[in-house]
């Protein structure tokens, strides 16, 4: 491997390796910033939920803090993500970090007994609105930073694996930090994590012009038009449409195990700790799967999308016979590993999109997935309530297999392969 003047790896034959990706200084900085800010974010979500629970003694209101942290992805992802095309993506990421640092610090200051819950929820909503904007800018700039398609696919798998690991560790760490200090200290720590991310990105990520030439000033109408254009671009291309619709359609089986893990554990007479282990099994499997799939060649990743989407649902069917917890831990870990089909889905949705439109398209795709994930938790919870946690998982697994079967029948394999060959020859040739 040789190094280009801007720090990217020059083309060399063979499979991308971890050291090839980490040799790119800009991407090292992006990963470090990601680890720092995501860990702080998970800690803050736990801290705020525990704070609300201690002040109100209401599990429903505590759960509402997680819902409030998810909902902004629908607004921020669809409407604000086009900003990642109209402005420098580096500037968008830096601005998002500044906004989150300031608002979370205000949230920590406001987290006192007697503070109205609506104020805490409003501040959390504003802070989380910047998260999908940051994520869209980050996803859109990765192909510019890494260049080669194989490096982009490897880097995307590594990034998702770290994100999932952060999710598991951050949730546990959040509880420990609140136990040792208090919720306000955890929130201040989250604010500092965004400051650290800002400094890291400022030092590592070099300035680039806006991808959308001549964007100029922007108003609300421009954002709405950009969002509509993102929807049009997403569904007008058969490759992007197939990838994203598969990801959206698998939302129900994807969230089912985590949604009912605690309830399943209690139904089996186990402690909440066992339920937490079941949740962790899914996330751990997903982290391992994302890393392993990211190591595969781009063509192999695309070939694995449909088989893995089927493989995600199959182990969940066994939940219906309510096997011993140790067996279920293994099965749900395997299901989590197969969730790695989302790595090529997300990566190639980005790569198959022209650089100047990536922010809008990625934002719309993420917003749709976020909405279906949010609704998925509600649907799975409702089915578990009227039947049983185990049966609800089986129902969602059947839904997943049905979605995968339809996708198999209409999958545009030739077009996807042609698009892959085009971007491998010329990474800037995406349409």
Coordinates of C-alpha atoms in Angstrom, one line a residue:
X1 CA 0.0 0.0 0.0
X2 CA 1.2 3.5 -0.8
X3 CA 0.0 6.8 0.5
X4 CA -1.5 9.6 -1.4
X5 CA -0.6 13.2 -0.6
X6 CA -3.8 13.8 1.3
X7 CA -3.4 10.7 3.5
X8 CA -5.6 8.3 1.6
X9 CA -4.4 4.9 0.6
X10 CA -3.6 4.6 -3.0
X11 CA -5.1 1.6 -4.9
X12 CA -3.4 -1.7 -4.4
X13 CA -4.7 -5.1 -5.3
X14 CA -6.2 -7.5 -2.7
X15 CA -8.4 -7.3 0.3
X16 CA -8.6 -4.2 2.4
X17 CA -7.1 -4.7 5.9
X18 CA -7.5 -2.9 9.2
X19 CA -4.1 -1.3 8.9
X20 CA -5.0 0.1 5.5
X21 CA -8.1 1.9 6.9
X22 CA -6.2 3.1 10.1
X23 CA -3.4 4.3 7.9
X24 CA -5.7 7.1 6.8
X25 CA -5.2 9.9 9.3
X26 CA -8.5 11.6 8.8
X27 CA -10.4 8.4 9.3
X28 CA -8.5 7.6 12.5
X29 CA -9.7 10.9 13.8
X30 CA -13.3 10.3 12.8
X31 CA -13.2 6.9 14.6
X32 CA -11.8 8.5 17.7
X33 CA -14.4 11.3 17.7
X34 CA -17.1 8.7 17.2
X35 CA -16.0 6.6 20.1
X36 CA -15.8 9.6 22.4
X37 CA -19.1 11.2 21.5
X38 CA -21.2 8.0 21.2
X39 CA -20.0 6.8 24.6
X40 CA -21.0 10.1 26.2
X41 CA -24.4 10.0 24.4
X42 CA -25.3 6.6 25.8
X43 CA -24.2 7.6 29.3
X44 CA -26.4 10.7 29.1
X45 CA -29.5 8.8 28.0
X46 CA -29.2 6.4 30.9
X47 CA -28.5 9.3 33.3
X48 CA -31.5 11.3 32.2
X49 CA -33.8 8.3 32.3
X50 CA -32.7 7.5 35.9
X51 CA -33.0 11.2 36.8
X52 CA -36.6 11.2 35.6
X53 CA -37.3 7.9 37.3
X54 CA -36.0 9.2 40.6
X55 CA -37.9 12.4 40.5
X56 CA -41.3 11.0 39.3
X57 CA -41.1 7.3 40.2
X58 CA -42.8 6.7 36.8
X59 CA -41.3 4.0 34.5
X60 CA -43.4 5.3 31.7
X61 CA -41.8 8.8 31.9
X62 CA -38.4 7.3 32.3
X63 CA -39.0 5.3 29.1
X64 CA -40.2 8.5 27.4
X65 CA -36.7 9.9 27.7
X66 CA -35.5 7.1 25.3
X67 CA -38.4 7.8 22.9
X68 CA -37.6 11.6 22.9
X69 CA -34.0 10.7 22.1
X70 CA -35.2 8.6 19.1
X71 CA -37.9 10.9 17.6
X72 CA -35.5 13.7 16.5
X73 CA -33.9 11.3 14.1
X74 CA -37.1 11.5 12.1
X75 CA -37.1 15.3 11.9
X76 CA -33.3 15.9 11.8
X77 CA -32.6 13.0 9.5
X78 CA -35.1 13.8 6.8
X79 CA -35.3 17.6 6.9
X80 CA -31.8 18.8 8.1
X81 CA -29.5 16.2 6.5
X82 CA -29.4 18.0 3.1
X83 CA -27.3 20.6 5.0
X84 CA -24.5 18.0 4.7
X85 CA -24.6 18.6 0.9
X86 CA -25.1 22.4 0.9
X87 CA -22.3 23.1 3.4
X88 CA -18.9 21.7 4.1
X89 CA -19.4 18.4 5.8
X90 CA -16.6 19.1 8.2
X91 CA -18.3 22.3 9.2
X92 CA -21.6 20.5 9.7
X93 CA -20.1 17.9 11.9
X94 CA -18.2 20.6 14.0
X95 CA -21.4 22.6 14.3
X96 CA -23.4 19.6 15.4
X97 CA -20.8 18.9 18.1
X98 CA -20.9 22.5 19.3
X99 CA -24.8 22.5 19.5
X100 CA -24.9 19.2 21.4
X101 CA -22.2 20.3 23.8
X102 CA -24.0 23.6 24.6
X103 CA -27.5 22.1 24.9
X104 CA -26.4 19.1 27.0
X105 CA -24.5 21.4 29.3
X106 CA -27.7 23.4 29.7
X107 CA -29.5 20.2 30.3
X108 CA -27.1 19.3 33.1
X109 CA -27.6 22.7 34.7
X110 CA -31.3 22.4 34.5
X111 CA -31.4 18.8 35.9
X112 CA -32.5 19.9 39.4
X113 CA -35.5 18.8 41.6
X114 CA -38.5 20.9 40.6
X115 CA -37.4 21.5 37.0
X116 CA -40.4 20.9 34.7
X117 CA -40.1 17.6 32.7
X118 CA -41.1 19.4 29.5
X119 CA -38.0 21.6 29.8
X120 CA -35.7 18.6 30.2
X121 CA -37.4 16.8 27.3
X122 CA -37.3 19.9 25.1
X123 CA -33.5 20.3 25.7
X124 CA -32.9 16.6 25.0
X125 CA -35.0 16.9 21.8
X126 CA -32.9 19.8 20.6
X127 CA -29.6 18.1 21.4
X128 CA -30.7 14.8 19.7
X129 CA -31.8 16.7 16.5
X130 CA -28.2 17.4 15.8
X131 CA -27.3 13.7 16.0
X132 CA -28.7 12.6 12.6
X133 CA -27.3 15.7 11.0
X134 CA -23.9 14.7 12.2
X135 CA -24.4 11.1 11.2
X136 CA -25.4 12.1 7.6
X137 CA -22.4 14.4 7.2
X138 CA -20.1 11.6 8.5
X139 CA -21.6 8.9 6.2
X140 CA -21.4 11.3 3.2
X141 CA -17.8 12.3 3.8
X142 CA -16.4 8.8 4.4
X143 CA -16.1 7.9 0.6
X144 CA -14.1 11.2 0.2
X145 CA -11.8 10.4 3.1
X146 CA -11.1 6.7 2.2
X147 CA -11.4 6.8 -1.6
X148 CA -11.3 3.2 -2.5
X149 CA -14.5 1.2 -2.4
X150 CA -13.0 -1.7 -0.5
X151 CA -11.6 0.7 2.1
X152 CA -15.0 2.4 2.4
X153 CA -16.8 -0.9 3.0
X154 CA -14.2 -2.1 5.5
X155 CA -14.3 1.3 7.3
X156 CA -18.1 1.3 7.4
X157 CA -18.2 -2.2 9.0
X158 CA -15.6 -1.1 11.6
X159 CA -17.5 2.1 12.4
X160 CA -20.8 0.2 12.9
X161 CA -19.1 -2.4 15.0
X162 CA -17.6 0.3 17.3
X163 CA -21.0 2.0 17.4
X164 CA -22.7 -1.1 18.6
X165 CA -20.0 -1.9 21.1
X166 CA -20.3 1.7 22.4
X167 CA -24.0 1.2 22.8
X168 CA -23.5 -1.8 25.0
X169 CA -20.7 -0.4 27.1
X170 CA -22.2 3.1 27.3
X171 CA -25.4 1.8 28.7
X172 CA -23.6 -0.1 31.5
X173 CA -21.1 2.7 32.1
X174 CA -23.9 5.2 32.4
X175 CA -25.5 3.2 35.2
X176 CA -22.2 2.9 37.0
X177 CA -21.3 6.6 36.7
X178 CA -24.7 7.7 38.0
X179 CA -24.3 5.2 40.8
X180 CA -20.9 6.6 41.8
X181 CA -21.7 10.3 41.2
X182 CA -25.1 11.6 40.0
X183 CA -27.1 12.2 36.8
X184 CA -25.9 15.8 36.5
X185 CA -22.3 14.7 36.5
X186 CA -23.0 12.2 33.8
X187 CA -24.7 14.8 31.7
X188 CA -21.7 17.2 32.1
X189 CA -19.5 14.3 31.0
X190 CA -21.6 13.9 27.9
X191 CA -21.1 17.6 27.1
X192 CA -17.4 17.2 27.5
X193 CA -17.4 14.3 25.1
X194 CA -18.8 16.5 22.4
X195 CA -16.2 19.1 23.1
X196 CA -13.6 16.4 22.7
X197 CA -15.1 15.2 19.5
X198 CA -15.1 18.8 18.2
X199 CA -11.4 19.2 19.0
X200 CA -10.5 15.8 17.4
X201 CA -12.3 16.5 14.2
X202 CA -10.9 20.0 14.0
X203 CA -7.4 18.6 14.3
X204 CA -7.8 15.5 12.0
X205 CA -10.3 16.3 9.3
X206 CA -9.2 18.7 6.6
X207 CA -11.5 21.3 5.2
X208 CA -13.4 20.5 2.0
X209 CA -15.8 22.6 -0.1
X210 CA -19.5 21.9 -0.1
X211 CA -20.5 19.0 -2.3
X212 CA -23.4 20.8 -3.8
X213 CA -21.9 23.6 -5.8
X214 CA -23.5 27.1 -5.6
X215 CA -25.8 26.2 -2.7
X216 CA -25.5 29.6 -1.1
X217 CA -28.0 30.6 1.6
X218 CA -30.8 28.3 2.5
X219 CA -34.3 28.6 3.9
X220 CA -37.0 26.3 5.2
X221 CA -38.4 25.9 1.7
X222 CA -35.0 24.9 0.4
X223 CA -34.7 22.2 3.1
X224 CA -38.1 20.8 2.2
X225 CA -37.3 20.7 -1.5
X226 CA -34.0 19.1 -0.7
X227 CA -35.8 16.5 1.4
X228 CA -38.3 15.8 -1.4
X229 CA -35.4 15.5 -3.8
X230 CA -33.7 13.0 -1.4
X231 CA -36.9 10.9 -1.5
X232 CA -37.0 11.1 -5.3
X233 CA -33.4 10.1 -5.7
X234 CA -33.7 7.2 -3.2
X235 CA -36.7 5.6 -5.0
X236 CA -35.8 6.4 -8.6
X237 CA -32.8 4.1 -8.6
X238 CA -33.4 0.4 -8.4
X239 CA -30.3 -0.5 -6.5
X240 CA -30.8 2.1 -3.8
X241 CA -34.5 1.4 -3.6
X242 CA -33.9 -2.4 -3.1
X243 CA -31.3 -1.9 -0.5
X244 CA -33.2 0.6 1.6
X245 CA -36.6 -1.1 1.4
X246 CA -35.0 -4.3 2.6
X247 CA -33.5 -2.5 5.5
X248 CA -36.8 -0.8 6.3
X249 CA -38.7 -4.0 6.0
X250 CA -36.5 -5.9 8.4
X251 CA -37.1 -3.4 11.2
X252 CA -39.6 -5.5 13.1
X253 CA -37.5 -8.7 13.5
X254 CA -34.5 -6.5 14.1
X255 CA -35.9 -4.8 17.2
X256 CA -38.0 -7.8 18.5
X257 CA -35.5 -9.5 20.8
X258 CA -34.3 -6.3 22.5
X259 CA -37.9 -5.0 22.8
X260 CA -39.1 -8.1 24.8
X261 CA -35.8 -9.3 26.4
X262 CA -36.6 -8.0 29.9
X263 CA -40.2 -9.2 29.8
X264 CA -39.2 -12.6 28.5
X265 CA -36.7 -12.9 31.4
X266 CA -39.3 -12.1 34.0
X267 CA -41.8 -14.5 32.4
X268 CA -39.2 -17.3 32.7
X269 CA -38.8 -16.4 36.4
X270 CA -35.3 -14.9 35.8
X271 CA -33.9 -11.6 37.2
X272 CA -33.7 -8.4 35.2
X273 CA -30.0 -9.1 34.9
X274 CA -30.7 -12.1 32.7
X275 CA -33.0 -10.0 30.6
X276 CA -30.2 -7.5 30.2
X277 CA -27.9 -10.3 29.2
X278 CA -30.3 -11.3 26.4
X279 CA -30.3 -7.7 25.2
X280 CA -26.5 -7.6 25.3
X281 CA -26.4 -10.8 23.3
X282 CA -28.1 -9.2 20.4
X283 CA -25.9 -6.1 20.5
X284 CA -22.7 -8.1 20.9
X285 CA -23.6 -10.4 18.0
X286 CA -24.4 -7.3 15.9
X287 CA -21.0 -5.8 16.7
X288 CA -19.1 -8.9 15.9
X289 CA -21.1 -9.5 12.7
X290 CA -20.5 -5.9 11.5
X291 CA -16.8 -6.2 12.0
X292 CA -16.6 -9.6 10.2
X293 CA -18.7 -8.5 7.2
X294 CA -16.7 -5.3 6.9
X295 CA -13.6 -7.4 6.3
X296 CA -15.2 -9.0 3.2
X297 CA -14.7 -7.9 -0.3
X298 CA -17.3 -5.4 -1.6
X299 CA -18.8 -8.0 -4.0
X300 CA -19.0 -10.6 -1.2
X301 CA -20.7 -8.1 1.1
X302 CA -23.4 -7.5 -1.5
X303 CA -23.8 -11.2 -2.1
X304 CA -24.4 -11.7 1.6
X305 CA -27.2 -9.2 2.0
X306 CA -30.1 -11.5 1.2
X307 CA -28.8 -14.7 3.0
X308 CA -28.0 -12.7 6.1
X309 CA -31.4 -11.0 6.2
X310 CA -32.9 -14.5 6.2
X311 CA -30.3 -15.7 8.7
X312 CA -31.3 -12.9 11.1
X313 CA -34.9 -14.2 11.4
X314 CA -34.3 -18.0 11.4
X315 CA -32.8 -18.3 14.9
X316 CA -35.6 -16.2 16.3
X317 CA -38.2 -18.8 15.4
X318 CA -36.8 -21.1 18.1
X319 CA -37.8 -18.5 20.7
X320 CA -41.4 -19.9 20.4
X321 CA -40.5 -23.1 22.2
X322 CA -39.1 -21.0 25.1
X323 CA -35.7 -22.8 25.3
X324 CA -33.3 -22.5 28.3
X325 CA -31.8 -19.0 28.6
X326 CA -28.3 -20.2 27.7
X327 CA -29.7 -21.6 24.4
X328 CA -31.5 -18.4 23.7
X329 CA -28.4 -16.4 24.4
X330 CA -26.6 -18.3 21.6
X331 CA -29.5 -18.0 19.2
X332 CA -30.0 -14.3 19.7
X333 CA -26.3 -13.7 19.4
X334 CA -26.4 -15.5 16.0
X335 CA -29.4 -13.4 15.0
X336 CA -27.5 -10.3 16.0
X337 CA -24.5 -11.3 13.9
X338 CA -26.7 -11.6 10.9
X339 CA -27.9 -8.1 11.4
X340 CA -24.6 -7.2 9.7
X341 CA -26.5 -7.2 6.4
X342 CA -27.2 -3.6 7.3
X343 CA -23.5 -2.7 6.8
X344 CA -23.5 -3.2 3.0
X345 CA -27.1 -1.8 2.9
X346 CA -26.0 1.5 4.4
X347 CA -22.6 1.6 2.8
X348 CA -23.7 1.0 -0.8
X349 CA -26.7 3.2 -0.4
X350 CA -24.2 5.9 0.1
X351 CA -21.7 4.8 -2.5
X352 CA -24.4 4.4 -5.2
X353 CA -25.4 8.0 -4.7
X354 CA -23.7 11.0 -6.3
X355 CA -21.5 12.9 -3.8
X356 CA -23.5 16.1 -4.0
X357 CA -26.7 14.3 -3.0
X358 CA -25.4 11.9 -0.3
X359 CA -26.5 13.9 2.7
X360 CA -30.1 14.2 1.5
X361 CA -30.4 10.5 0.5
X362 CA -28.7 9.1 3.6
X363 CA -30.8 11.4 5.8
X364 CA -34.1 10.2 4.2
X365 CA -33.0 6.5 4.4
X366 CA -32.0 6.9 8.1
X367 CA -35.2 8.8 8.9
X368 CA -37.4 6.0 7.4
X369 CA -35.5 3.4 9.3
X370 CA -35.8 5.4 12.5
X371 CA -39.5 5.7 12.1
X372 CA -40.0 2.0 11.4
X373 CA -37.7 1.1 14.3
X374 CA -39.7 3.3 16.6
X375 CA -43.0 1.9 15.4
X376 CA -41.4 -1.6 15.6
X377 CA -40.9 -1.3 19.4
X378 CA -44.5 -0.3 19.8
X379 CA -45.8 -3.2 17.6
X380 CA -43.6 -5.8 19.2
X381 CA -44.6 -4.6 22.7
X382 CA -48.3 -4.7 21.8
X383 CA -48.1 -8.2 20.4
X384 CA -46.1 -9.3 23.5
X385 CA -48.8 -7.9 25.7
X386 CA -51.8 -9.6 24.0
X387 CA -49.9 -12.9 23.5
X388 CA -46.5 -13.5 25.0
X389 CA -42.9 -12.1 24.6
X390 CA -41.8 -15.4 23.0
X391 CA -44.7 -15.5 20.5
X392 CA -44.2 -11.8 19.5
X393 CA -40.6 -12.6 18.6
X394 CA -41.8 -15.6 16.4
X395 CA -44.3 -13.4 14.7
X396 CA -41.7 -10.8 13.8
X397 CA -39.3 -13.5 12.6
X398 CA -42.1 -14.7 10.2
X399 CA -42.5 -11.1 9.0
X400 CA -38.8 -10.9 8.4
X401 CA -38.7 -14.1 6.4
X402 CA -41.7 -12.9 4.3
X403 CA -39.9 -9.6 3.6
X404 CA -36.7 -11.4 2.7
X405 CA -38.7 -13.8 0.3
X406 CA -40.2 -10.8 -1.5
X407 CA -36.8 -9.1 -1.7
X408 CA -35.3 -12.3 -3.2
X409 CA -38.0 -12.4 -5.9
X410 CA -37.5 -8.8 -7.1
X411 CA -33.8 -8.3 -6.2
X412 CA -32.0 -6.3 -9.0
X413 CA -28.8 -8.3 -8.9
X414 CA -27.5 -7.3 -12.3
X415 CA -28.1 -3.6 -11.7
X416 CA -26.4 -3.8 -8.3
X417 CA -23.4 -5.6 -9.8
X418 CA -23.2 -3.1 -12.6
X419 CA -23.3 -0.2 -10.1
X420 CA -20.5 -1.8 -8.1
X421 CA -18.3 -2.2 -11.1
X422 CA -18.9 1.4 -12.1
X423 CA -17.9 2.8 -8.7
X424 CA -14.9 0.5 -8.5
X425 CA -13.7 1.8 -11.8
X426 CA -14.5 5.4 -10.8
X427 CA -15.6 6.2 -7.2
X428 CA -17.0 9.5 -8.4
X429 CA -19.2 7.8 -11.0
X430 CA -22.2 7.2 -8.6
X431 CA -25.5 8.4 -9.9

